[in-house]
Structures are given as structure tokens and as C-alpha cells.
mmCIF file of C-alpha atoms and ligand atoms in Angstrom:
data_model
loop_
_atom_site.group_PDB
_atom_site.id
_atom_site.type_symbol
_atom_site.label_atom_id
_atom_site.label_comp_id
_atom_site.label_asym_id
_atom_site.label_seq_id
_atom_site.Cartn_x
_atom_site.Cartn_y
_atom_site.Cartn_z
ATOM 1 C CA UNK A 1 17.755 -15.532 -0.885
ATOM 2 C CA UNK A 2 17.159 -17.689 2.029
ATOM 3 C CA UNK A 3 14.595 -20.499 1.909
ATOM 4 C CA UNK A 4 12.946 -23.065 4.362
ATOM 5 C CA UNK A 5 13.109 -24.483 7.595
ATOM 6 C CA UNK A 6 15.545 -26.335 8.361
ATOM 7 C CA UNK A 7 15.899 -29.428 11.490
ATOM 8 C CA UNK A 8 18.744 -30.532 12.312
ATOM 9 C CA UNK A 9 17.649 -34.304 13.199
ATOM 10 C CA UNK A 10 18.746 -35.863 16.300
ATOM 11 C CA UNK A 11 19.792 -39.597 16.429
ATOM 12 C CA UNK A 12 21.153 -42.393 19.086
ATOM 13 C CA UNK A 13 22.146 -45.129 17.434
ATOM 14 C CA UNK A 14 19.770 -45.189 14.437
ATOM 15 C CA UNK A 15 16.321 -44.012 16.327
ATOM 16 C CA UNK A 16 15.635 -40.634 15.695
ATOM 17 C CA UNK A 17 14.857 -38.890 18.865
ATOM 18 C CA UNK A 18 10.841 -37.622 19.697
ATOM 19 C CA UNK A 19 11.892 -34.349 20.071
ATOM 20 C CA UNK A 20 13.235 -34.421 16.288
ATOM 21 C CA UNK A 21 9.509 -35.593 15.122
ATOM 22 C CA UNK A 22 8.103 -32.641 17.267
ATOM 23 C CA UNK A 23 10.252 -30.166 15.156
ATOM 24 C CA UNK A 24 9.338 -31.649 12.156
ATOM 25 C CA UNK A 25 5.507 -31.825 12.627
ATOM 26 C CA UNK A 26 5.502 -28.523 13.633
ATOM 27 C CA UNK A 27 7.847 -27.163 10.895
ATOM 28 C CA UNK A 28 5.192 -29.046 8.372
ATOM 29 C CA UNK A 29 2.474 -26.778 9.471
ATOM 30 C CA UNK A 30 4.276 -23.433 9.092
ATOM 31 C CA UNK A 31 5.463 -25.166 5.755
ATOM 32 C CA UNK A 32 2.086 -25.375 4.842
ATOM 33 C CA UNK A 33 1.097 -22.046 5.578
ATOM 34 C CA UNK A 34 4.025 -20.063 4.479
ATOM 35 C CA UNK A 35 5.303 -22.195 1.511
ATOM 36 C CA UNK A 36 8.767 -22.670 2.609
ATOM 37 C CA UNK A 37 10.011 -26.085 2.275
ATOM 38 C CA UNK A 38 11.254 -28.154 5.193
ATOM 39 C CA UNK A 39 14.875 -29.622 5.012
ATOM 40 C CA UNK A 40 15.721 -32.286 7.649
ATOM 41 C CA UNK A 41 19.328 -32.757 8.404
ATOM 42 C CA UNK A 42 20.825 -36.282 9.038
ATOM 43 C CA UNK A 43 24.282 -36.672 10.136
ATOM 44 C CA UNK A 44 25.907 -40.114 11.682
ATOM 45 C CA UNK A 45 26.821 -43.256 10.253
ATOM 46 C CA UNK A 46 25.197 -45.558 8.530
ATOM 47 C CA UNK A 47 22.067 -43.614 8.495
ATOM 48 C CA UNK A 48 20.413 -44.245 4.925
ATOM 49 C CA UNK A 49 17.359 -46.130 6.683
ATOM 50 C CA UNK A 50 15.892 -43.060 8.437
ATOM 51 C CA UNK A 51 15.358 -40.775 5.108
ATOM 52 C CA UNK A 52 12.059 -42.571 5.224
ATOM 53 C CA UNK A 53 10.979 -41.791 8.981
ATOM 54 C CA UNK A 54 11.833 -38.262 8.503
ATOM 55 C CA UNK A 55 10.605 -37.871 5.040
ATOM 56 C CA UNK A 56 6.992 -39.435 6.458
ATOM 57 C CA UNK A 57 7.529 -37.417 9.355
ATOM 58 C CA UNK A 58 7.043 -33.929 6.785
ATOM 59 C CA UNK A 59 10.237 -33.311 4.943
ATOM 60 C CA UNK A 60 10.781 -31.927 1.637
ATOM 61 C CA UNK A 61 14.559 -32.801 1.318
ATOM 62 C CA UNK A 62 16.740 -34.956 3.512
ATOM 63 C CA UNK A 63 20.195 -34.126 3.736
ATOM 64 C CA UNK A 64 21.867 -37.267 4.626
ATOM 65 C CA UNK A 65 25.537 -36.593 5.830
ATOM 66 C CA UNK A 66 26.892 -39.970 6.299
ATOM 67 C CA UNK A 67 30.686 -40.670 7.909
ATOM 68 C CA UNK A 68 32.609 -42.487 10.461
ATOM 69 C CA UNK A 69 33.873 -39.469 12.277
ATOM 70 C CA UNK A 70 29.924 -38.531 12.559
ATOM 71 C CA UNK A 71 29.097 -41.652 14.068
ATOM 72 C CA UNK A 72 28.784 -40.192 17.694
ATOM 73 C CA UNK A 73 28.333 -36.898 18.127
ATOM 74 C CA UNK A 74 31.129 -35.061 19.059
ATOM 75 C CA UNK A 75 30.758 -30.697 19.226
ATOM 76 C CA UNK A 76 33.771 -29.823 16.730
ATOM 77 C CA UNK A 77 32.754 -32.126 13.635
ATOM 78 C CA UNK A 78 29.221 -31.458 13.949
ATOM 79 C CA UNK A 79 30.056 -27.835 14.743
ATOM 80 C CA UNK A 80 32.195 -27.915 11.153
ATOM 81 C CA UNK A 81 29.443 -29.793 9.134
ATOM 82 C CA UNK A 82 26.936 -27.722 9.889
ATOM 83 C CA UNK A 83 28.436 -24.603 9.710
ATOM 84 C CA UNK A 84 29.499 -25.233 6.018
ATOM 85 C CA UNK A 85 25.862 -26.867 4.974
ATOM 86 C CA UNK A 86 24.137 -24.270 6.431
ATOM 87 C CA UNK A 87 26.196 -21.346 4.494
ATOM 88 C CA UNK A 88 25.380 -23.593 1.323
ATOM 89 C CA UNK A 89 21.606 -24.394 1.995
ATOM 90 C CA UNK A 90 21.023 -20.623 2.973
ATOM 91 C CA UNK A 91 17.448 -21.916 5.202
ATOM 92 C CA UNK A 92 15.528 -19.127 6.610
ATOM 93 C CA UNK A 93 15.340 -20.704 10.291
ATOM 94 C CA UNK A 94 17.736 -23.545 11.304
ATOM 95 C CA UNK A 95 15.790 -25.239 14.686
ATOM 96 C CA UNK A 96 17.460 -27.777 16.993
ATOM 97 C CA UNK A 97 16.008 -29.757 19.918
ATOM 98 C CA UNK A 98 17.057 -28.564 23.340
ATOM 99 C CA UNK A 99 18.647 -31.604 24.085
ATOM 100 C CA UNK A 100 22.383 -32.196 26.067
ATOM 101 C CA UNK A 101 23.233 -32.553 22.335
ATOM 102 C CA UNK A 102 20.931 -29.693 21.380
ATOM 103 C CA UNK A 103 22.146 -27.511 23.808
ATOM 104 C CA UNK A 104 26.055 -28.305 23.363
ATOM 105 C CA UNK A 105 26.011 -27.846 19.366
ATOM 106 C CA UNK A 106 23.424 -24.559 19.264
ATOM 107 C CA UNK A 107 25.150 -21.981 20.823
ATOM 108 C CA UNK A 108 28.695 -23.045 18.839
ATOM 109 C CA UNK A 109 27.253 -23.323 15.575
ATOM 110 C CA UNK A 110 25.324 -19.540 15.866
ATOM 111 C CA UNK A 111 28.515 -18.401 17.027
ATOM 112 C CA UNK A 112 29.905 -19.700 13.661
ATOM 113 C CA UNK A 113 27.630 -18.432 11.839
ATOM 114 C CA UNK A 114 27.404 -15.020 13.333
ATOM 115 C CA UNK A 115 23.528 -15.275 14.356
ATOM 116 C CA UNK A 116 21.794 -14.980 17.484
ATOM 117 C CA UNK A 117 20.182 -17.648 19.235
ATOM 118 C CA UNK A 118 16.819 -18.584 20.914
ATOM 119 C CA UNK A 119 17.211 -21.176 23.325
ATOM 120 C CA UNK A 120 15.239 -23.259 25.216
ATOM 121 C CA UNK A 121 12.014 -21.855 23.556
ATOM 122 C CA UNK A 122 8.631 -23.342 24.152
ATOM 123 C CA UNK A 123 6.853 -21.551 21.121
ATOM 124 C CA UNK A 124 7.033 -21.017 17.560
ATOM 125 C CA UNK A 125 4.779 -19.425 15.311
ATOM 126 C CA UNK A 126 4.983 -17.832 11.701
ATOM 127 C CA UNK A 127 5.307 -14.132 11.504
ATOM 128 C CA UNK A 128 4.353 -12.611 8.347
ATOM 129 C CA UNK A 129 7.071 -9.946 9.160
ATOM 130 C CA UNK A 130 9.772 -11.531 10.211
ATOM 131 C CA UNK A 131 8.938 -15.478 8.901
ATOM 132 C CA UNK A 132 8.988 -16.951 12.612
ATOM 133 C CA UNK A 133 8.471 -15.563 16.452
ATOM 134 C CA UNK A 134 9.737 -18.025 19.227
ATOM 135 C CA UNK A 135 8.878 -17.943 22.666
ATOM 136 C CA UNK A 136 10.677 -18.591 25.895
ATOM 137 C CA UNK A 137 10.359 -18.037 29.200
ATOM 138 C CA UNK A 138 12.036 -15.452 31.510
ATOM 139 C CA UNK A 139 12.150 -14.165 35.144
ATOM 140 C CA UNK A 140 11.574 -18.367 36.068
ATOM 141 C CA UNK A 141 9.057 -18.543 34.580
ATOM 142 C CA UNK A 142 7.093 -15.486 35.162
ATOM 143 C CA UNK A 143 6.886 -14.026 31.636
ATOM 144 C CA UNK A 144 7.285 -15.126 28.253
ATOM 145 C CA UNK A 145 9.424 -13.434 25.665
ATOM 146 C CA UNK A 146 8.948 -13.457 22.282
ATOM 147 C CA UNK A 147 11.938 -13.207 20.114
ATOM 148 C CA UNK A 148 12.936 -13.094 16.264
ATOM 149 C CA UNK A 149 15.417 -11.975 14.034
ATOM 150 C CA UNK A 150 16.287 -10.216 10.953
ATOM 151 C CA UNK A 151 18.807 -11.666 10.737
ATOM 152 C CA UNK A 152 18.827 -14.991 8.782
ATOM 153 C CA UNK A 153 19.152 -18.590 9.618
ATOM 154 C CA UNK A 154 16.857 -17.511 12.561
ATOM 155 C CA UNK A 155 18.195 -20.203 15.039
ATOM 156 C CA UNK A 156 16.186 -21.773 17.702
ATOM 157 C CA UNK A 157 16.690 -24.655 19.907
ATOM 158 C CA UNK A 158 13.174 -25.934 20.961
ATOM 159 C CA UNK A 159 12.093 -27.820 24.439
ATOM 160 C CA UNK A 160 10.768 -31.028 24.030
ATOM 161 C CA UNK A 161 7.372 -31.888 24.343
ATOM 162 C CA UNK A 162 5.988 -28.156 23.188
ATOM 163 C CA UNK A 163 4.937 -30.091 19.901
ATOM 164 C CA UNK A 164 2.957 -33.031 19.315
ATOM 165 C CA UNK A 165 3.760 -35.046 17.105
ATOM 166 C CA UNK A 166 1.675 -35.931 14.084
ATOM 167 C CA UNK A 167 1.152 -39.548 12.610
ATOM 168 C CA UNK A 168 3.808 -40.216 9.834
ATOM 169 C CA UNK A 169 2.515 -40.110 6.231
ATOM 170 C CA UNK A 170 4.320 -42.934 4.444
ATOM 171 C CA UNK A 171 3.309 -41.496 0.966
ATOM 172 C CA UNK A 172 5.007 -38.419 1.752
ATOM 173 C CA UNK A 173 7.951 -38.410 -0.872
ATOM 174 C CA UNK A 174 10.875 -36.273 0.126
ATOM 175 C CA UNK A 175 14.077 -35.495 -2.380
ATOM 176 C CA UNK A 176 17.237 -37.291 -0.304
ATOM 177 C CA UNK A 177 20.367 -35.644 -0.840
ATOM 178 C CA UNK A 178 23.734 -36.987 0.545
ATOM 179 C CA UNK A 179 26.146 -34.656 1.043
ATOM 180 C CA UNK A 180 29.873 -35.355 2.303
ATOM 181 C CA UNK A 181 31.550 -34.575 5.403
ATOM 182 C CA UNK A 182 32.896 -31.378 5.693
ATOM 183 C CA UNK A 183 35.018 -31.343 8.960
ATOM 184 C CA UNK A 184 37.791 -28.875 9.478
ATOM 185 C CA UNK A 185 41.199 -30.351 10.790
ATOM 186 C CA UNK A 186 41.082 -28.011 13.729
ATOM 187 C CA UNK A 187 37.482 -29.491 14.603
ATOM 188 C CA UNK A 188 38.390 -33.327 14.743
ATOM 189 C CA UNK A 189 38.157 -34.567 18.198
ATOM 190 C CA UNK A 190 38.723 -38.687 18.392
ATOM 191 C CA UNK A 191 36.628 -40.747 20.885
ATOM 192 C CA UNK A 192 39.418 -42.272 22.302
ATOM 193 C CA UNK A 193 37.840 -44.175 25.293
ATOM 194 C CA UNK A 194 33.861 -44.617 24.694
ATOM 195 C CA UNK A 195 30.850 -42.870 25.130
ATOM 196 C CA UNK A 196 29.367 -43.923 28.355
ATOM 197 C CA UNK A 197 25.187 -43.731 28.455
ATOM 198 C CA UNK A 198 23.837 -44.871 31.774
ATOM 199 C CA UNK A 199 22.031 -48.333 31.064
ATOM 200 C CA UNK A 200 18.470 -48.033 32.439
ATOM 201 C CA UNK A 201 15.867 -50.349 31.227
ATOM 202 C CA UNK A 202 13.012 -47.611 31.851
ATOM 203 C CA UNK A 203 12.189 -45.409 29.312
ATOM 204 C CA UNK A 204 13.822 -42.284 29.125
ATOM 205 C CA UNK A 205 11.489 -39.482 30.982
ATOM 206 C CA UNK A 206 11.066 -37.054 28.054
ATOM 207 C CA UNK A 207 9.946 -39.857 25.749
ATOM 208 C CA UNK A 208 8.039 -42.065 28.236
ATOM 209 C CA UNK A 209 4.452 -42.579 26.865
ATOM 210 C CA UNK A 210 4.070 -43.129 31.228
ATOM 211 C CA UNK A 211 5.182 -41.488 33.984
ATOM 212 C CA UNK A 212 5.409 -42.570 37.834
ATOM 213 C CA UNK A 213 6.534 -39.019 39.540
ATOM 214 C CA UNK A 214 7.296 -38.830 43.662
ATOM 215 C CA UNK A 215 7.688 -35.697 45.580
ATOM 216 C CA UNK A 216 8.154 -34.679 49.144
ATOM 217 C CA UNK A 217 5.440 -37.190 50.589
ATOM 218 C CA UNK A 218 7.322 -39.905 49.558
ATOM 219 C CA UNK A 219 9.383 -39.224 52.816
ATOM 220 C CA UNK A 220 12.904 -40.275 51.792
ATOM 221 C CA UNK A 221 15.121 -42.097 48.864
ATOM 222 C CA UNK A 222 14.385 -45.453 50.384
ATOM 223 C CA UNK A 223 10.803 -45.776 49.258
ATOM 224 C CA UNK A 224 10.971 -44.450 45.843
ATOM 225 C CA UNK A 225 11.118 -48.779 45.554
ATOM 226 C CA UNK A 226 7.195 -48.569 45.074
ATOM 227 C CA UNK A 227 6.969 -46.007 42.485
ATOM 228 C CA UNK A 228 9.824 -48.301 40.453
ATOM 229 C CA UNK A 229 7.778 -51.717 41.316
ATOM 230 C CA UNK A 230 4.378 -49.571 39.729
ATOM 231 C CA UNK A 231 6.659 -48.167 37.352
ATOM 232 C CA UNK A 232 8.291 -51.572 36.043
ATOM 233 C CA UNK A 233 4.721 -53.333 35.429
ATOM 234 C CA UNK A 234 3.443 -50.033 33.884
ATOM 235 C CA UNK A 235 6.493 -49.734 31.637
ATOM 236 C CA UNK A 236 7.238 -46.334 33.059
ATOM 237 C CA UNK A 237 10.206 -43.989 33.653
ATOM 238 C CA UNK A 238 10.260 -42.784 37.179
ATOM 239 C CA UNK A 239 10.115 -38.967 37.556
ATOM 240 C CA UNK A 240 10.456 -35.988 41.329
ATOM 241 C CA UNK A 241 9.509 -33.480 41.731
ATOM 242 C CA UNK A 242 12.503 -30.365 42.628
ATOM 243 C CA UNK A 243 11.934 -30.867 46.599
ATOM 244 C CA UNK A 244 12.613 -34.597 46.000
ATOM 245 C CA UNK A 245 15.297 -33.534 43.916
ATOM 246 C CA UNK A 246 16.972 -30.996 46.096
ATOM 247 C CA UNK A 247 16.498 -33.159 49.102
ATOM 248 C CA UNK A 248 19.210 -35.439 47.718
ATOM 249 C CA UNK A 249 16.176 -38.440 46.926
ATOM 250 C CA UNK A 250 16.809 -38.185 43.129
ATOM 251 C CA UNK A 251 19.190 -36.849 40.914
ATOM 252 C CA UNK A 252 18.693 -33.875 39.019
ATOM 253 C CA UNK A 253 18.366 -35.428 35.575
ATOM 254 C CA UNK A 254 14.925 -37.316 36.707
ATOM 255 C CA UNK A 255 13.188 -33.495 37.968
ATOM 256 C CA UNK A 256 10.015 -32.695 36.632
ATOM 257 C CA UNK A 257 9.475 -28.818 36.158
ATOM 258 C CA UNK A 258 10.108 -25.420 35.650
ATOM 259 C CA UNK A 259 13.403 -26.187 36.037
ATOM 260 C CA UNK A 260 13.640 -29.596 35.044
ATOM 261 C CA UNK A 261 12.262 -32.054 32.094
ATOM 262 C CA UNK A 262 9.353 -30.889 30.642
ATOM 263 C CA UNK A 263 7.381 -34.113 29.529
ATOM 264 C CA UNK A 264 4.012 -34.886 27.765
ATOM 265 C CA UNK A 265 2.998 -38.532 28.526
ATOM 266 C CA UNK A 266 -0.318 -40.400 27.872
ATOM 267 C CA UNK A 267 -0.204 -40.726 31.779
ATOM 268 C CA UNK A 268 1.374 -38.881 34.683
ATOM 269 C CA UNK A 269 0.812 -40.539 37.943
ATOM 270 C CA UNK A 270 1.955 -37.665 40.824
ATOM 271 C CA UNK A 271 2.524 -39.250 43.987
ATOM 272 C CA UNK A 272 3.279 -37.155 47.117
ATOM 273 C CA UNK A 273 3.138 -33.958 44.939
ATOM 274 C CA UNK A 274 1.322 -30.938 46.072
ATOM 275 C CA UNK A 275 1.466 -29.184 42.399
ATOM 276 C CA UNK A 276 3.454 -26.163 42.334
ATOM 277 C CA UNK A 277 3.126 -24.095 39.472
ATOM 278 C CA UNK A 278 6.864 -24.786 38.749
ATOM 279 C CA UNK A 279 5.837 -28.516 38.409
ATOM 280 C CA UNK A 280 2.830 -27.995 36.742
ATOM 281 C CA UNK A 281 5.137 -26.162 34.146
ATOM 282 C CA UNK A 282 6.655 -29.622 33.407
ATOM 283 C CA UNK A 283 3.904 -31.841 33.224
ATOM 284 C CA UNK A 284 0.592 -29.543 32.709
ATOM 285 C CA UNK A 285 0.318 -30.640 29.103
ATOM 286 C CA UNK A 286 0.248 -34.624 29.921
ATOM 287 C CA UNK A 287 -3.110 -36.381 28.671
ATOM 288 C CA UNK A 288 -4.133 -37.831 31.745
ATOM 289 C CA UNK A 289 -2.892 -36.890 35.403
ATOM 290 C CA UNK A 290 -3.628 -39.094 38.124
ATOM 291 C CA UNK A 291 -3.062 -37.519 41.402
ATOM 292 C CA UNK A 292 -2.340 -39.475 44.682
ATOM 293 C CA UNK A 293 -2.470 -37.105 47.537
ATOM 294 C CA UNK A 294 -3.088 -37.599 51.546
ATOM 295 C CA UNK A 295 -4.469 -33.652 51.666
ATOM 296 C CA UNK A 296 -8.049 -33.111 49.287
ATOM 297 C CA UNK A 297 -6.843 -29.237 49.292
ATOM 298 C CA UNK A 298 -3.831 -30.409 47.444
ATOM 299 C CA UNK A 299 -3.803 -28.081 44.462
ATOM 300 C CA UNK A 300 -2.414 -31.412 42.234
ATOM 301 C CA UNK A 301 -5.976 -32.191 42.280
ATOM 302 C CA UNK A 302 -7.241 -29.275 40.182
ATOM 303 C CA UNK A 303 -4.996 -30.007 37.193
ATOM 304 C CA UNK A 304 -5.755 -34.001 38.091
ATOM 305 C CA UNK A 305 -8.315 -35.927 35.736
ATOM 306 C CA UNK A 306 -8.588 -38.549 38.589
ATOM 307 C CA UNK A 307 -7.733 -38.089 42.225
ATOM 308 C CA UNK A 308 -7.269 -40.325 44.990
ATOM 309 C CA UNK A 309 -7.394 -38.897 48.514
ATOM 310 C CA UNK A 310 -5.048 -41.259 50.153
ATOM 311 C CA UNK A 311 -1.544 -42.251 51.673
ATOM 312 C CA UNK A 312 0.418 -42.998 48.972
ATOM 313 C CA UNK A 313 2.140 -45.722 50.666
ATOM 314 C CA UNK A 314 -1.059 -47.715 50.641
ATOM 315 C CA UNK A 315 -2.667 -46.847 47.449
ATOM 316 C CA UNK A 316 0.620 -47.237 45.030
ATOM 317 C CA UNK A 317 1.283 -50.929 46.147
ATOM 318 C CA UNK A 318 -2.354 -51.450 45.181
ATOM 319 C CA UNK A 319 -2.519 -49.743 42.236
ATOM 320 C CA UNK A 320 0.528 -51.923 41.438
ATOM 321 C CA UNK A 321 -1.182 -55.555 42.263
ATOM 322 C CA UNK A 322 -3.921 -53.967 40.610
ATOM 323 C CA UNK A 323 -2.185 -53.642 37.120
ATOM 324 C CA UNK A 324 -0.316 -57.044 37.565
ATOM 325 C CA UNK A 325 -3.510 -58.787 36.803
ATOM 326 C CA UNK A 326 -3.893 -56.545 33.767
HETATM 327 P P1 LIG B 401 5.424 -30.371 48.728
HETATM 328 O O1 LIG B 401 4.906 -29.114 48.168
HETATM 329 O O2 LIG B 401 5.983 -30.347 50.102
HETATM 330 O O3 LIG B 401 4.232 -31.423 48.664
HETATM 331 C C1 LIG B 401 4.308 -32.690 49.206
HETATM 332 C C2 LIG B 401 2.926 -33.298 49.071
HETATM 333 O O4 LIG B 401 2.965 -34.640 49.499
HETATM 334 C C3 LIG B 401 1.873 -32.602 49.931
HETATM 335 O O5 LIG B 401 0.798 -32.184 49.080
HETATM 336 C C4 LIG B 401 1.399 -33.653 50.903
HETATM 337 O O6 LIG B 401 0.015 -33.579 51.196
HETATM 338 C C5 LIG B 401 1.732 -34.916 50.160
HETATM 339 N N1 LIG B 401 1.985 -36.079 51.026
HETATM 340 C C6 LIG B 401 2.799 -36.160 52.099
HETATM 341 N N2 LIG B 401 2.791 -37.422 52.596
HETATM 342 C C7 LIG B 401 1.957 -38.141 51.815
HETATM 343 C C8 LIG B 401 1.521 -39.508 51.820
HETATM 344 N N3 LIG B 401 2.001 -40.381 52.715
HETATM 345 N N4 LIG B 401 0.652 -39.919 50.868
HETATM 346 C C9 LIG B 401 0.176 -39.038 49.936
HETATM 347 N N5 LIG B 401 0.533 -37.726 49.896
HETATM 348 C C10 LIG B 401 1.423 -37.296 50.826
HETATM 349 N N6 LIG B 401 9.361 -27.820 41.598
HETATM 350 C C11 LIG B 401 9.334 -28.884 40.771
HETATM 351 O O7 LIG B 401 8.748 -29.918 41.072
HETATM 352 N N7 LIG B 401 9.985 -28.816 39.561
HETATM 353 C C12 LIG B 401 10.654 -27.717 39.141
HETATM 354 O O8 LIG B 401 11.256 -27.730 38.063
HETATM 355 C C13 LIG B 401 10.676 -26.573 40.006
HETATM 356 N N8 LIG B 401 11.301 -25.453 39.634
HETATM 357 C C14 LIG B 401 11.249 -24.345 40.451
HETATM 358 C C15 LIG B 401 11.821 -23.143 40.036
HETATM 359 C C16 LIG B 401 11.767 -22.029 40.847
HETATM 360 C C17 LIG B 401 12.378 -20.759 40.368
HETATM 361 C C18 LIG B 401 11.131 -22.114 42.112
HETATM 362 C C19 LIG B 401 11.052 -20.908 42.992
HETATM 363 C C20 LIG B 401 10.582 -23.306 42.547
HETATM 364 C C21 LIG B 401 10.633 -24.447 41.735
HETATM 365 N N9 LIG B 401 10.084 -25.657 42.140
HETATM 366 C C22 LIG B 401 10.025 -26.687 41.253
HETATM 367 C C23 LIG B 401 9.635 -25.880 43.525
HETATM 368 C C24 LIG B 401 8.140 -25.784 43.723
HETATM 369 O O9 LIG B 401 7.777 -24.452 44.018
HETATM 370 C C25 LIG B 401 7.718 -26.679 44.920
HETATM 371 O O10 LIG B 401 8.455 -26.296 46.056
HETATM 372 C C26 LIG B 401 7.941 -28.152 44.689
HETATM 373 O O11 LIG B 401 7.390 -28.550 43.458
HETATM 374 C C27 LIG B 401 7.264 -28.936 45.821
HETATM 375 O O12 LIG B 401 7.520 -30.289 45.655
HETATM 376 P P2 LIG B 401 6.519 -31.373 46.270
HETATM 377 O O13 LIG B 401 5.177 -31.199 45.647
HETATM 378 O O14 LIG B 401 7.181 -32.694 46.129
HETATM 379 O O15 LIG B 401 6.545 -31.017 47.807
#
């Protein structure tokens, strides 16, 4: 009989990523009306020290699956790990983050398993018929669908940023289980060379606590030099919107949107951004949205808790000597 709701935990290099603490805050509260118990998933090397986080972050049971040939992630070993724990564990929902990593390992393992998948969903709820309903959107956009399965593990990989997450609970016991490395012959891949991650001393844009965002008014790839100046004395990532993107300003990995990151900071700063739906999409749910716009019909403004009417090129560089003094 299957049982609980299992998250398969994300980690670079010990931290455990926010999307993983989403899952598992949300997976408490369906845990906690339902009854099902949530099993977190740990696999790399060396990785002992974060039963704790995720048992504080609203685990039952860890599963900690500790080995050198987990140590970075590669899609066959993980593939072959998972695939055997989850025909032991028998959870009722297996969820993933949809991360690069999220998004590689997902559609393999479900394959494996013989499931379906949801991906790239932006909703969960319980369902007292079928346990859980996800939802995702279709059409770009223009409708939702709501999906589930009878057909158990329901798998799901989940955007980040469509959970908060809750405060950690340090008396939370959890049982920690360590379980050993399953990997099929036919599944080992070697690292031969290294696994290159581009070295940015920003934060990365789906876990920045602030954002500094430029679209189309910005005027051209040269100037994006004041949002990074606001953005380095902020402590922010830097963020476009799609027409900044598409013009060739940015690369795709920094868009905001629809059909980019979807992010959830403390504070969004939109400069040069006339608020298209399909960027509001990305950042809508951000605490506070400042809004720096030359046109007062912009429709950034309506979604903005504080708006300056302005040319950007003025008003960031003095926003920026502004919060040097700070
Ligand atoms: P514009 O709409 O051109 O706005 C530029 C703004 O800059 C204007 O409001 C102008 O007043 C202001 N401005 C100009 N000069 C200055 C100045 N000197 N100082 C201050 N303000 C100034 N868009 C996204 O962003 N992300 C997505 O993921 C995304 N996905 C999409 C998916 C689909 C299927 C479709 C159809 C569209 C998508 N778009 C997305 C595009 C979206 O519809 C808009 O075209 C885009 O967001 C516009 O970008 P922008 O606000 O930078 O440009």
C-alpha cells in the first residue's frame, strides 16, 4: 500500500537548495491534513550534516544515500538510486524541484518507473479522491490544468517559488535512515573533466532575497552597469525582462517571466519594465515591487507598492548613492 510524500532533496555542495525547503513546507501541510508522512531524500557525499535542516524543515524520515559516485549529480546514478528506493519506499507522490537538475532526472526516473509526470507545476493541493491535484499552466500561460493520477508514486516536479517557505522547527525529530547506493553498471557515468558552474558573486536569481530587473528602457547591454552598481551595494542578483532578453542584452538564464525564472524576493526593483502579464507571471508574488518607469500609464505601476515616475538613468544612480550611506 503506498504511503507518504516523498522529496527528493536537492543539494550543491552541502546547501540544500530553497526550492527543496518549498517542497518540504508545503508537503508538511498536506502531511498534516491527510496523515501521510513526509520522507525527504538525500543523496551526495558526505551529506550526514543536513538530516537536521531537512528534518527541521518538516520531515518524518530522512533517507540519507551517501557515496562517492553521488557526489555530483550525474542523470544515470541518480536515475538508478532512485528508481530502486522508490520501488522499496512505495510513497504515494514522489515531488522534485523544477530545477536543470529537476528537470534532467524527472522525466527519466517516471519513465523508469512507468508513471506519468507533472512538470513544471505551480500548484499542489490534497485531493480526497485521488491524494494530490497539481497545477500547471498551458496555452502560455492562458489556462491552468489540473492534473493527477491513479496511478501511484504520483510524480511532480514543482516551480520554484510557488511555496513559501516556513521557519525551521529545530525540535522537529525525524527517523534518519541511510540507505546504500544502488547504481546499476549500465548507469555509471564518470566525471572525467569537472563540472563547470559559472562563478558569479551575486546571488543566484531564484534564491535572491533582492532583485534589480532591466527591460527595454534600459536602451542597450552597455548600461545594464547601473543596475549591477545598485545591485552590488544591495546584495542583489540582476534580473530582464524577455525583450531585454531577446534583444541579445542578457542571456536567457537571467529572464524574468512567463517564460523565464519565476522568483519571489523580499524586493523586486523593475527598471525600464512596462509589466506584461508574461512578466508579471514571474515576479507577481514578490513582497515588495518598486517600479521605476519614465511613462505614469505604465501598467508596472499597478502591481508596484512604490512607484517612481522617472528616467531610470537618473533615479537608479541615486537610489544607488542613496543606499551607500545605508
Ligand atoms: P516594453 O514593454 O517595451 O517596456 C519598456 C518600458 O521601459 C516602457 O514602459 C517604457 O516607458 C520604459 N522606459 C523606456 N525608457 C525609460 C527610461 N529611460 N527610464 C524609465 N523607463 C523607461 N516577457 C517577460 O518579461 N518575461 C517572460 O517570461 C515573457 N514570456 C512571454 C511569453 C509569451 C508567450 C509571450 C507572447 C510574451 C512573453 N513576454 C515575456 C513578453 C511580454 O509580453 C513583453 O513583451 C515584455 O515583457 C516587455 O518587456 P519590457 O517591459 O522590458 O519592454
Amino acid at each position: 500500500m503506498a504511503k507518504g510524500i516523498m522529496i527528493i532533496v536537492e543539494q550543491r555542495n552541502l546547501q540544500i537548495r530553497k526550492v527543496s525547503l518549498e517542497l518540504l513546507s508545503q508537503a508538511r501541510k498536506i502531511a498534516d491534513a491527510t496523515g501521510e508522512p513526509v520522507v525527504a531524500v538525500v543523496l551526495g557525499q558526505g551529506i550526514d550534516e543536513l538530516a537536521a535542516t531537512v528534518a527541521a524543515s518538516g520531515a518524518d524520515k530522512v533517507i540519507l544515500i551517501d557515496d562517492a559516485k553521488l557526489a555530483e549529480y550525474t542523470t544515470g546514478a541518480y536515475t538508478s538510486v532512485l528508481n530502486k528506493l522508490i520501488r522499496k519506499e512505495e510513497p504515494q507522490a514522489v515531488l522534485i524541484g523544477n530545477t536543470a537538475v529537476g528537470k534532467d532526472l524527472a522525466p527519466r526516473l517516471a519513465q523508469r518507473l512507468g508513471v506519468g509526470l507533472a512538470s513544471d507545476c505551480t500548484g499542489m493541493e490534497a485531493d480526497s479522491n485521488s491524494f494530490l491535484t497539481f497545477k500547471r499552466p498551458i496555452y502560455a500561460g492562458k489556462a491552468f490544468a489540473h492534473l493527477t493520477s491513479n496511478v501511484r508514486p504520483i510524480m511532480a516536479t514543482i516551480r520554484p517559488n510557488t511555496f513559501p517557505v516556513a521557519a525551521p522547527d529545530a525540535a522537529r525529530q525525524a527517523e534518519v535512515v541511510k540507505e546504500a547506493a544502488e547504481i546499476d553498471a549500465a548507469d555509471l557515468v564518470a566525471i572525467l573533466k569537472e563540472v563547470a558552474i559559472a562563478a558569479s558573486k551575486r546571488p543566484e536569481l531564484t534564491e535572491a532575497n533582492i532583485i534589480v530587473s532591466g527591460g527595454r528602457g534600459m536602451k542597450g547591454p552597455e548600461n545594464y552597469n547601473i543596475l549591477e552598481d545598485l545591485a552590488d551595494v544591495v546584495g542583489a542578483a540582476v534580473g530582464a525582462s524577455r525583450a531585454a532578453v531577446d534583444s541579445g542584452w542578457k542571456e536567457h538564464k537571467f529572464q524574468v517571466g512567463q517564460t523565464g525564472k519565476t522568483v519571489a524576493p523580499t524586493l523586486y526593483i523593475a527598471c525600464g519594465i512596462s509589466g506584461a502579464i508574461q512578466h508579471l507571471a514571474g515576479m507577481g508574488s514578490s513582497k515588495f515591487i518598486v517600479a521605476i518607469n519614465k511613462d505614469p500609464e505604465a501598467n508596472i505601476f499597478n502591481v508596484a507598492d512604490y512607484g517612481i515616475v522617472g528616467d531610470l538613468f537618473e533615479v537608479v544612480p541615486l537610489l544607488t548613492e542613496e543606499f551607500k550611506k545605508l
